[in-house]
XYZ file of C-alpha atoms in Angstrom:
689
model
C 117.344 68.235 45.589
C 118.220 64.583 45.789
C 118.860 62.873 49.052
C 122.699 63.061 48.911
C 122.547 66.783 48.128
C 120.283 67.391 51.186
C 122.697 65.387 53.399
C 125.605 67.566 52.210
C 123.588 70.685 52.885
C 122.731 69.415 56.393
C 126.470 68.928 57.058
C 127.233 72.554 56.173
C 124.350 73.888 58.231
C 125.389 72.037 61.398
C 129.163 72.596 61.057
C 130.755 75.638 62.682
C 134.004 74.911 60.960
C 135.261 74.540 57.335
C 134.669 71.131 55.735
C 137.345 69.825 53.341
C 136.607 68.317 49.878
C 138.559 65.210 50.958
C 136.238 64.681 53.991
C 133.123 64.856 51.798
C 134.695 62.461 49.194
C 135.423 59.967 51.937
C 132.048 60.338 53.638
C 130.002 59.979 50.521
C 132.373 57.679 48.582
C 132.311 59.741 45.427
C 134.610 61.844 43.388
C 135.724 65.464 44.028
C 134.054 66.420 40.729
C 130.688 65.081 41.939
C 130.995 66.847 45.167
C 131.715 70.163 43.365
C 128.643 69.731 41.259
C 126.577 69.064 44.394
C 127.968 72.275 45.960
C 127.052 74.320 42.853
C 123.499 72.916 42.956
C 123.245 73.801 46.716
C 124.572 77.365 46.111
C 121.974 77.903 43.328
C 119.260 76.899 45.796
C 120.626 79.135 48.566
C 120.881 82.066 46.149
C 117.183 81.776 45.016
C 116.163 81.618 48.715
C 118.321 84.702 49.668
C 120.689 82.746 51.920
C 124.495 83.181 52.036
C 126.278 80.724 49.764
C 128.944 78.043 50.658
C 132.343 79.797 50.373
C 135.633 78.169 49.374
C 138.213 79.139 52.005
C 141.646 78.656 50.541
C 143.579 75.768 52.085
C 140.878 75.355 54.733
C 137.858 73.871 52.936
C 134.221 74.981 52.341
C 132.008 76.770 54.954
C 128.460 78.035 55.114
C 128.057 80.853 57.605
C 124.546 81.401 58.867
C 122.906 83.104 61.884
C 120.799 80.984 64.276
C 117.629 82.461 62.667
C 118.844 81.669 59.167
C 119.618 78.074 60.142
C 116.119 77.617 61.564
C 114.526 79.168 58.473
C 116.636 77.115 56.064
C 115.687 73.896 57.891
C 112.068 74.806 57.677
C 112.312 75.452 53.965
C 114.054 72.147 53.133
C 111.681 70.294 55.514
C 114.421 69.048 57.819
C 113.440 70.854 61.038
C 112.258 67.805 62.981
C 113.643 68.360 66.435
C 113.989 64.648 67.030
C 116.307 64.371 64.071
C 118.234 67.667 64.182
C 120.125 68.859 67.241
C 122.369 71.981 67.469
C 125.846 71.704 68.972
C 124.860 72.305 72.623
C 122.043 69.818 72.518
C 124.342 67.195 70.866
C 126.887 67.725 73.588
C 124.146 67.274 76.213
C 122.987 64.076 74.526
C 126.513 62.752 74.292
C 127.187 63.293 77.937
C 123.894 61.642 79.000
C 124.483 58.773 76.622
C 128.023 58.073 77.974
C 126.860 58.253 81.595
C 123.204 56.892 81.623
C 122.626 54.805 78.466
C 122.411 51.131 79.404
C 123.971 49.877 76.148
C 127.424 50.759 74.820
C 127.674 54.112 72.894
C 129.858 54.216 69.755
C 130.731 57.482 67.982
C 130.034 56.249 64.521
C 126.446 55.474 65.643
C 126.084 59.063 67.017
C 127.439 60.485 63.784
C 124.799 58.628 61.792
C 122.085 59.505 64.389
C 122.819 63.262 64.264
C 123.500 63.157 60.483
C 126.593 65.295 60.823
C 130.087 64.979 59.461
C 132.958 63.303 61.301
C 134.736 66.658 61.712
C 131.639 68.109 63.417
C 131.379 65.161 65.779
C 135.150 65.435 66.561
C 134.612 69.036 67.588
C 131.612 67.948 69.674
C 133.803 65.348 71.416
C 136.579 67.962 72.021
C 134.087 70.166 73.895
C 132.698 67.214 75.799
C 136.141 66.300 77.030
C 136.841 69.874 78.078
C 133.555 70.073 79.980
C 134.028 66.826 81.834
C 137.635 67.592 82.620
C 136.285 70.374 84.965
C 134.796 67.628 87.043
C 137.961 65.454 86.986
C 136.467 63.030 84.508
C 138.161 61.567 81.380
C 136.383 60.325 78.277
C 137.908 57.059 76.963
C 137.146 54.948 73.881
C 137.468 51.334 74.811
C 137.204 48.365 72.241
C 133.827 46.512 72.493
C 132.710 48.877 75.358
C 132.430 52.089 73.297
C 132.805 55.400 75.104
C 133.337 55.141 78.881
C 133.860 57.717 81.590
C 136.761 57.460 83.955
C 136.722 59.146 87.289
C 135.328 58.959 90.791
C 131.734 57.702 90.809
C 130.689 60.389 93.163
C 132.129 63.015 90.760
C 130.323 61.467 87.752
C 126.979 61.591 89.531
C 127.430 65.157 90.593
C 128.494 66.050 87.051
C 125.318 64.476 85.528
C 123.124 66.355 87.987
C 124.944 69.650 87.287
C 124.823 69.247 83.531
C 121.076 68.536 83.694
C 120.503 71.643 85.741
C 122.386 73.893 83.366
C 121.004 72.354 80.256
C 117.340 71.922 81.269
C 116.843 73.753 84.526
C 114.511 72.554 87.293
C 112.473 69.620 86.163
C 109.124 69.171 87.755
C 107.919 65.619 88.417
C 104.438 66.879 87.393
C 105.752 67.983 83.985
C 104.861 71.637 84.588
C 107.937 72.992 82.720
C 107.884 74.144 79.111
C 108.836 71.540 76.470
C 112.242 71.899 74.843
C 114.762 69.921 72.840
C 116.925 69.289 75.836
C 114.009 68.163 77.950
C 113.135 65.654 75.228
C 116.711 64.397 75.290
C 116.604 64.091 79.106
C 113.385 62.063 78.979
C 115.168 59.483 76.888
C 117.536 58.724 79.690
C 115.499 59.736 82.814
C 111.869 59.323 81.850
C 109.132 61.598 83.273
C 107.367 58.507 84.661
C 110.480 57.687 86.796
C 110.373 61.159 88.316
C 106.611 60.803 88.951
C 107.225 57.440 90.724
C 109.929 58.928 92.826
C 107.655 61.855 93.711
C 104.950 59.443 94.860
C 107.420 57.578 97.079
C 108.656 60.890 98.535
C 105.130 62.011 99.440
C 104.465 58.726 101.089
C 107.696 58.644 103.081
C 108.084 62.259 104.311
C 106.370 63.719 107.327
C 107.279 67.211 106.220
C 108.278 68.146 102.707
C 110.906 70.493 101.257
C 110.087 73.708 99.333
C 109.401 72.915 95.614
C 112.757 74.313 94.440
C 114.703 71.991 96.787
C 112.326 69.033 96.409
C 112.314 68.852 92.594
C 116.115 68.920 92.539
C 116.345 66.356 95.278
C 114.215 64.024 93.176
C 116.369 64.688 90.067
C 119.515 63.795 92.079
C 117.708 60.627 93.325
C 116.897 59.688 89.695
C 120.583 60.182 88.698
C 121.731 57.937 91.604
C 119.158 55.282 90.771
C 119.918 55.309 87.068
C 123.678 54.901 87.724
C 123.097 52.141 90.272
C 120.842 50.207 87.879
C 123.713 50.418 85.375
C 125.887 48.845 88.054
C 128.104 51.948 88.344
C 128.766 51.821 92.103
C 130.776 53.811 94.546
C 133.788 51.893 95.826
C 133.542 50.791 99.475
C 136.730 52.711 100.346
C 135.745 55.851 98.487
C 132.894 57.003 100.679
C 133.060 57.245 104.431
C 129.856 58.716 105.809
C 128.420 58.665 109.270
C 125.841 56.025 110.124
C 122.336 56.788 108.706
C 119.844 56.513 111.605
C 116.175 56.167 110.831
C 114.794 59.329 109.370
C 112.314 60.568 106.640
C 115.126 60.541 104.079
C 116.167 57.068 105.095
C 112.518 55.935 104.812
C 112.413 57.444 101.344
C 115.492 55.548 100.241
C 114.099 52.326 101.741
C 110.816 52.906 99.870
C 112.769 53.271 96.577
C 114.696 50.035 97.294
C 111.455 48.230 97.830
C 109.601 49.705 94.806
C 112.441 48.913 92.385
C 113.393 45.624 94.031
C 116.994 46.550 94.620
C 119.350 45.870 97.577
C 122.264 48.406 97.443
C 125.241 47.870 99.660
C 125.318 49.920 102.830
C 127.964 52.247 101.312
C 125.426 53.268 98.631
C 122.676 53.800 101.242
C 124.981 56.019 103.313
C 126.019 57.903 100.202
C 122.477 58.753 98.941
C 121.053 59.473 102.371
C 123.924 61.984 103.071
C 123.595 63.589 99.685
C 119.809 64.001 99.954
C 120.262 65.470 103.391
C 122.310 68.271 101.721
C 119.114 69.442 100.002
C 117.424 69.888 103.439
C 117.654 73.529 104.386
C 116.452 72.785 107.914
C 118.836 70.001 108.861
C 121.699 70.690 111.203
C 123.936 67.688 111.200
C 126.612 68.560 113.677
C 127.967 71.241 115.973
C 130.645 72.401 113.535
C 127.989 73.342 111.009
C 125.928 74.842 113.758
C 128.474 77.367 114.959
C 129.715 78.237 111.429
C 126.112 78.957 110.323
C 125.461 81.022 113.448
C 128.650 83.090 112.981
C 128.222 83.518 109.222
C 124.559 84.508 109.429
C 125.278 87.203 111.989
C 128.280 88.484 110.190
C 126.473 88.441 106.823
C 123.565 90.431 108.279
C 125.921 92.974 109.777
C 127.950 93.262 106.544
C 124.838 93.712 104.346
C 123.362 96.262 106.667
C 126.531 98.267 106.670
C 126.884 98.200 102.959
C 123.266 98.905 102.008
C 122.371 101.168 104.999
C 119.099 99.202 105.306
C 118.274 98.615 109.035
C 117.980 94.876 108.876
C 118.473 94.732 112.669
C 114.795 95.827 112.958
C 113.882 92.317 111.798
C 116.974 90.673 113.215
C 115.445 87.548 114.756
C 113.350 86.327 111.873
C 116.120 87.246 109.312
C 118.942 85.620 111.326
C 116.945 82.410 111.908
C 116.049 82.117 108.196
C 119.643 82.802 107.157
C 120.984 80.367 109.730
C 118.857 77.476 108.566
C 119.586 78.262 104.878
C 123.322 78.536 105.444
C 123.409 75.134 107.246
C 122.043 73.469 104.139
C 124.170 75.677 101.849
C 127.422 74.537 103.601
C 126.419 70.921 103.267
C 125.497 71.325 99.550
C 128.469 73.242 98.463
C 130.937 70.984 100.260
C 129.328 68.099 98.407
C 129.490 69.876 94.963
C 125.816 70.396 94.886
C 124.441 73.920 94.202
C 120.745 74.571 93.787
C 119.415 76.256 90.558
C 117.467 79.452 91.316
C 114.855 80.165 88.543
C 114.353 83.679 89.973
C 118.034 84.632 89.833
C 117.856 87.334 87.157
C 114.825 88.876 88.645
C 116.411 88.944 92.056
C 119.611 90.599 90.637
C 117.626 93.133 88.795
C 115.252 94.110 91.555
C 117.527 93.751 94.603
C 120.838 94.538 92.996
C 122.374 96.429 95.950
C 121.699 93.599 98.338
C 122.840 90.989 95.850
C 126.080 92.942 95.332
C 126.664 93.265 99.085
C 126.148 89.523 99.638
C 128.515 88.702 96.750
C 131.270 90.800 98.379
C 130.728 88.806 101.573
C 130.868 85.413 99.916
C 134.663 84.881 100.414
C 133.942 84.413 104.111
C 131.443 81.646 103.285
C 133.812 80.148 100.739
C 136.493 79.822 103.414
C 134.167 77.407 105.185
C 132.890 75.535 102.132
C 136.271 75.483 100.319
C 134.450 76.015 97.070
C 133.065 78.976 95.147
C 129.368 79.903 95.548
C 127.268 80.171 92.442
C 125.165 83.093 91.538
C 122.068 80.971 92.162
C 123.003 80.414 95.739
C 123.815 84.095 96.222
C 120.295 84.923 94.833
C 118.752 82.540 97.470
C 120.481 84.481 100.242
C 119.299 87.728 98.688
C 115.630 86.582 98.802
C 115.921 86.287 102.640
C 117.118 89.930 102.883
C 114.649 91.220 100.325
C 111.803 89.634 102.229
C 112.954 91.619 105.340
C 113.191 94.790 103.350
C 109.469 94.493 102.589
C 108.694 93.611 106.235
C 110.701 96.655 107.510
C 108.856 99.139 105.150
C 105.393 97.775 105.327
C 102.465 99.525 106.901
C 101.123 97.268 109.520
C 97.469 98.214 109.093
C 95.697 95.871 106.611
C 92.194 95.980 105.114
C 92.257 92.902 102.799
C 92.795 89.242 103.937
C 94.459 87.019 101.398
C 96.420 83.839 100.803
C 99.459 83.422 98.431
C 99.814 80.289 96.282
C 103.441 79.647 95.312
C 105.268 76.622 94.071
C 108.752 78.239 94.030
C 109.392 77.642 97.733
C 108.488 79.174 101.119
C 111.072 81.977 100.953
C 109.804 83.109 97.518
C 106.209 82.881 98.647
C 107.085 84.930 101.709
C 108.760 87.555 99.463
C 105.541 88.006 97.419
C 103.655 88.062 100.681
C 105.799 90.818 102.221
C 105.610 92.865 98.978
C 101.847 92.709 98.940
C 101.849 93.848 102.574
C 104.267 96.715 101.903
C 102.670 98.037 98.695
C 99.001 97.429 99.374
C 96.543 97.105 102.274
C 96.779 93.263 102.236
C 97.069 90.850 105.194
C 98.511 87.531 103.900
C 97.384 84.720 106.282
C 99.301 81.892 104.641
C 101.630 80.811 101.822
C 100.408 77.509 100.273
C 101.419 75.363 97.276
C 99.052 74.527 94.435
C 98.452 71.107 96.063
C 96.969 72.729 99.142
C 94.084 74.576 97.522
C 91.547 72.805 99.732
C 93.060 74.565 102.764
C 91.972 77.979 101.486
C 88.355 77.266 102.611
C 89.631 76.688 106.216
C 91.245 80.176 106.238
C 89.457 83.407 106.882
C 90.507 85.029 103.594
C 88.833 86.844 100.743
C 91.480 87.071 97.934
C 93.945 84.611 96.396
C 97.251 85.699 94.850
C 99.035 82.846 92.862
C 102.413 82.621 91.106
C 101.090 79.664 89.118
C 98.022 78.945 87.053
C 95.347 77.335 89.294
C 91.769 76.106 88.810
C 90.019 77.790 91.736
C 86.682 79.594 91.465
C 85.409 79.966 95.113
C 87.293 83.285 95.570
C 88.734 86.025 93.371
C 92.233 84.956 92.055
C 95.013 87.037 90.552
C 98.031 85.393 88.956
C 101.324 87.237 89.529
C 105.059 86.850 89.144
C 106.850 86.151 92.461
C 108.589 89.603 92.286
C 106.140 92.414 91.900
C 107.134 94.662 88.931
C 105.809 98.086 87.958
C 103.332 96.658 85.436
C 102.047 94.187 88.077
C 101.171 97.097 90.471
C 98.430 98.385 88.112
C 97.010 94.949 87.731
C 96.907 94.467 91.576
C 95.358 97.920 92.124
C 92.614 97.096 89.483
C 92.085 93.711 91.116
C 91.594 95.340 94.603
C 89.327 97.979 93.134
C 87.150 95.291 91.676
C 86.836 93.615 95.049
C 86.517 96.739 97.239
C 83.354 95.132 98.939
C 85.788 92.676 100.526
C 87.582 95.285 102.525
C 87.896 94.790 106.289
C 89.114 96.844 109.170
C 91.407 94.964 111.550
C 93.468 95.996 114.533
C 97.200 95.202 114.992
C 97.943 94.315 118.620
C 101.773 93.709 118.244
C 103.312 95.896 120.943
C 106.931 94.913 120.424
C 107.937 98.400 119.436
C 106.133 99.859 122.511
C 108.178 97.346 124.618
C 111.424 98.605 123.094
C 110.350 102.222 123.630
C 109.864 101.610 127.353
C 113.165 99.813 127.527
C 114.826 102.826 126.006
C 113.147 105.125 128.609
C 114.365 102.849 131.473
C 117.892 102.761 130.110
C 118.044 106.529 129.851
C 116.793 107.031 133.441
C 118.296 104.046 135.304
C 121.373 103.476 133.186
C 120.898 99.624 132.692
C 118.249 97.066 131.970
C 118.776 93.813 133.816
C 117.357 90.368 132.980
C 114.988 90.629 135.920
C 113.561 93.940 134.444
C 113.065 92.195 131.083
C 111.063 89.476 132.881
C 108.916 91.994 134.772
C 108.226 93.902 131.635
C 107.172 90.731 129.799
C 104.885 89.798 132.684
C 103.352 93.240 132.696
C 102.644 93.125 128.969
C 101.129 89.627 129.260
C 98.825 90.745 132.116
C 97.589 93.632 129.947
C 97.089 91.377 126.948
C 99.745 93.174 124.961
C 101.416 90.968 122.377
C 105.215 91.116 121.908
C 107.485 88.995 119.767
C 109.559 87.467 122.632
C 112.022 85.916 120.209
C 113.296 89.436 119.652
C 113.788 90.174 123.320
C 117.286 88.639 123.538
C 119.586 88.939 126.614
C 123.040 90.642 126.272
C 126.302 89.053 127.226
C 126.388 91.068 130.485
C 122.897 89.755 131.387
C 124.015 86.114 131.175
C 127.637 86.008 132.226
C 127.865 85.704 136.009
C 130.878 86.345 138.145
C 131.073 82.804 139.215
C 131.379 81.849 135.594
C 134.462 83.915 135.014
C 137.741 82.037 135.590
C 141.011 84.083 135.248
C 144.640 83.026 134.879
C 143.811 79.272 134.772
C 146.614 76.746 134.592
C 145.786 73.959 132.139
C 147.929 71.566 130.138
C 145.859 70.499 127.137
C 142.938 71.844 125.026
C 140.723 69.058 126.427
C 141.478 70.252 129.971
C 140.698 73.851 128.981
C 137.221 72.785 127.774
C 136.635 70.897 130.994
C 137.831 73.749 133.090
C 135.778 76.498 131.440
C 132.636 74.367 131.480
C 132.978 73.334 135.168
C 130.990 76.251 136.623
C 128.114 75.574 134.187
C 128.090 71.887 135.115
C 128.180 72.726 138.839
C 125.120 74.981 138.576
C 123.359 72.526 136.244
C 123.255 74.896 133.310
C 124.636 71.948 131.284
C 124.880 68.272 131.942
C 128.281 66.397 132.075
C 127.573 64.765 128.765
C 127.533 68.196 127.128
C 131.318 68.535 128.111
C 131.950 65.124 126.459
C 130.123 66.175 123.343
C 132.182 69.424 122.961
C 135.464 67.491 123.319
C 134.350 64.708 120.988
C 133.253 67.281 118.353
C 136.805 68.773 118.258
C 138.392 65.354 118.003
C 136.069 64.538 115.077
C 136.135 67.798 113.141
C 139.382 69.549 114.213
C 140.013 72.871 115.915
C 136.996 74.714 114.352
C 136.058 76.108 117.761
C 139.051 78.499 117.567
C 136.920 81.272 115.996
C 139.355 84.171 116.112
C 142.934 85.150 117.076
C 143.627 83.657 120.498
C 139.842 82.992 121.051
C 137.994 79.651 121.265
C 134.247 79.085 121.622
C 133.492 75.622 123.055
C 129.967 74.466 122.324
C 127.902 71.591 121.304
C 124.248 71.090 120.108
C 121.473 72.207 122.514
C 120.122 68.620 122.616
C 123.455 67.364 123.874
C 122.678 68.470 127.408
C 121.693 72.142 127.769
C 119.166 72.961 130.536
C 119.113 76.785 130.149
C 120.983 79.598 128.453
C 124.425 80.173 129.876
C 128.017 81.186 129.155
C 131.314 80.954 130.934
C 134.796 82.169 130.209
C 138.373 81.383 131.251
C 141.704 83.014 130.502
C 144.628 80.662 130.153
C 147.913 81.396 131.979
C 150.022 79.502 129.479
C 148.140 79.711 126.160
C 147.115 76.339 124.632
C 147.673 75.010 121.017
C 144.418 73.626 119.510
C 146.001 72.963 116.162
C 144.604 76.004 114.381
C 147.565 77.541 112.471
C 145.944 80.935 111.897
C 144.625 81.583 115.429
C 146.591 79.616 117.927
C 147.556 79.724 120.689
C 144.248 80.172 122.624
C 144.361 82.730 125.461
C 140.656 83.034 126.153
C 138.039 80.243 125.899
C 134.334 80.636 126.223
C 131.743 77.955 126.785
C 128.320 78.653 125.274
C 125.189 76.747 126.263
C 122.435 77.689 123.882
C 118.903 76.380 124.105
C 117.677 77.290 120.648
C 118.856 79.185 117.535
C 117.938 82.714 118.492
C 118.048 83.526 122.232
C 121.854 83.813 122.286
C 122.270 86.068 119.224
C 123.306 89.149 121.197
C 125.869 87.052 122.972
C 127.228 85.860 119.611
C 127.423 89.442 118.367
C 129.512 90.434 121.314
C 131.918 87.586 120.670
C 132.109 88.569 116.982
C 133.031 92.118 118.044
C 135.744 90.661 120.319
C 137.153 88.552 117.454
C 137.844 91.856 115.585
C 139.607 93.579 118.495
C 143.013 91.970 119.251
C 143.972 94.793 121.615
C 140.903 94.036 123.798
C 141.583 90.317 123.705
C 145.221 90.989 124.910
C 144.011 93.200 127.801
C 141.437 90.567 128.825
C 144.014 87.769 128.731
C 146.311 89.608 131.126
C 143.599 90.755 133.653
C 143.471 89.141 137.074
C 140.519 91.075 138.605
C 137.005 89.980 137.762
C 135.489 93.508 138.033
C 138.046 95.047 135.657
C 137.733 92.027 133.360
C 133.941 92.697 133.085
C 134.573 96.411 132.618
C 136.877 95.676 129.606
C 134.687 92.878 128.110
C 131.400 94.835 128.330
C 132.813 98.166 127.246
């Protein structure tokens, strides 16, 4: 076939819609008769190769209907399968969006039509889909004379859109180039070169004292590359469009400073504030303010209770470690989702398949999280939460007697590595001493281990290595069993000295005989175990509300005029006894002024609090009932009849107290009885019942 015939065939292969004779006449500047002859020649070729022929659809035009496999085979046979020349519709749309948003020179549609070698009608359909896609982000696509195609919308939305489109089209991109090659990855490299990601990764390593999990880190670097590319195009955030808090010195700020120096740029302060804030949303450990702190605390406890109730799995057996992991994750999640950033989870489908009941339970709880974020959670984020629970499932079921010592190598993140670690412990006699990344292989020699399990291919010969998927499937169990049998000589017998369960058993005996376990008894028990060299997990030994709330910290029927006065009044006993410093009171009031009445956590109940570092000396709580209920400005839960003041010293020691308050939130009758009580003893009896 001659060149024109091949070009006409290409148009029909790439078009999902009928092509009219008039369009072909116009495009190839020839007569209808000539085009019909070309079509007959093409159909003869298709017939000899056993492909469907081009059909004449009355009043609609001509169309060639092929499956994806047929298209691929046909391109191979006519020697037009060069990936750099031919793009399917999804890849063309991806290229168009990146071209409009990241290309440094103007983009014109006629150039793209020639580049893709498709008809104008096909490109028109591509553009219709581009416009529909970008409209979901609040972005318009405009054609401007001498400027080509331009995007109109908030710069912050455009940057988020680019990042989101890359994640959905390519997935997580590794700065080390570890992902499989694809057409869309090739397209991405034209606009965000691999060498740019490598440079940003080097600056990140040099700037950060501690580094994020690989899943978070790689996506943080991609978002940074998007920001830098837009800035270098001089697409900037308007000064009035972004009001972020000041950006004090931090690892992230150092990273941004290093980028500015390396690329010799001096962004305005509004850009610095923007990118530092956005990169902090990828930090699962960061707790920016007290509003996120209390929301994450409440949500993590409520989520754990909800999932336990729905799945009947006793997650409370691993309550401390699970709640702390959830709490830190949810803090980052709230930040990300509010900023339109949701992390891609490469293990999502495996998680849904292997831990479906937990995933389903978390999904049913997500409306409670979405009330806080104001936006819908993606399946990827739900899968991340599921990983925390599934890790605890393995820990709950595992036999604590191990005879192999091993290390896990995983680049998918700490939570995923821990999941594999706990599965190995549960299913086999394996004690996993550490979870490392492939960059930390030199640390293996410093650990007393005999075996290495890795989720990535590694070059390591000093000890036996078995490569596995992060989630152990049935076929993997046989490989692990065979691997262990091959290395039976490495078996060890070790003793487990964790006596936490013994501690709880003794507490149960005391409660049955004496009726109550006070804080002093807890302390005496801890001392006794220490003296006898018995190890307990002291993070799991948490005081109850009745252990912490003292009579002198209960104020009844208080007369106050404003919500500020109610906070000062309820916190007064804690200040007087130096449980908190005066500046803690100021921090609580300032936080409400800045973020609104978020401390009104339930009907008629407020929980005043600030961050531990704002002036907490030891764990404490106080409560006041208000004679004339106070309006905080919370339409759903005002007026406040009872206000608590919580002084927490860390993220776990007050968990039982928080659980008691959550129970109170769900019991309006109890709240009403407490608000009308005038006797401290009866108040305690109602509260602790």
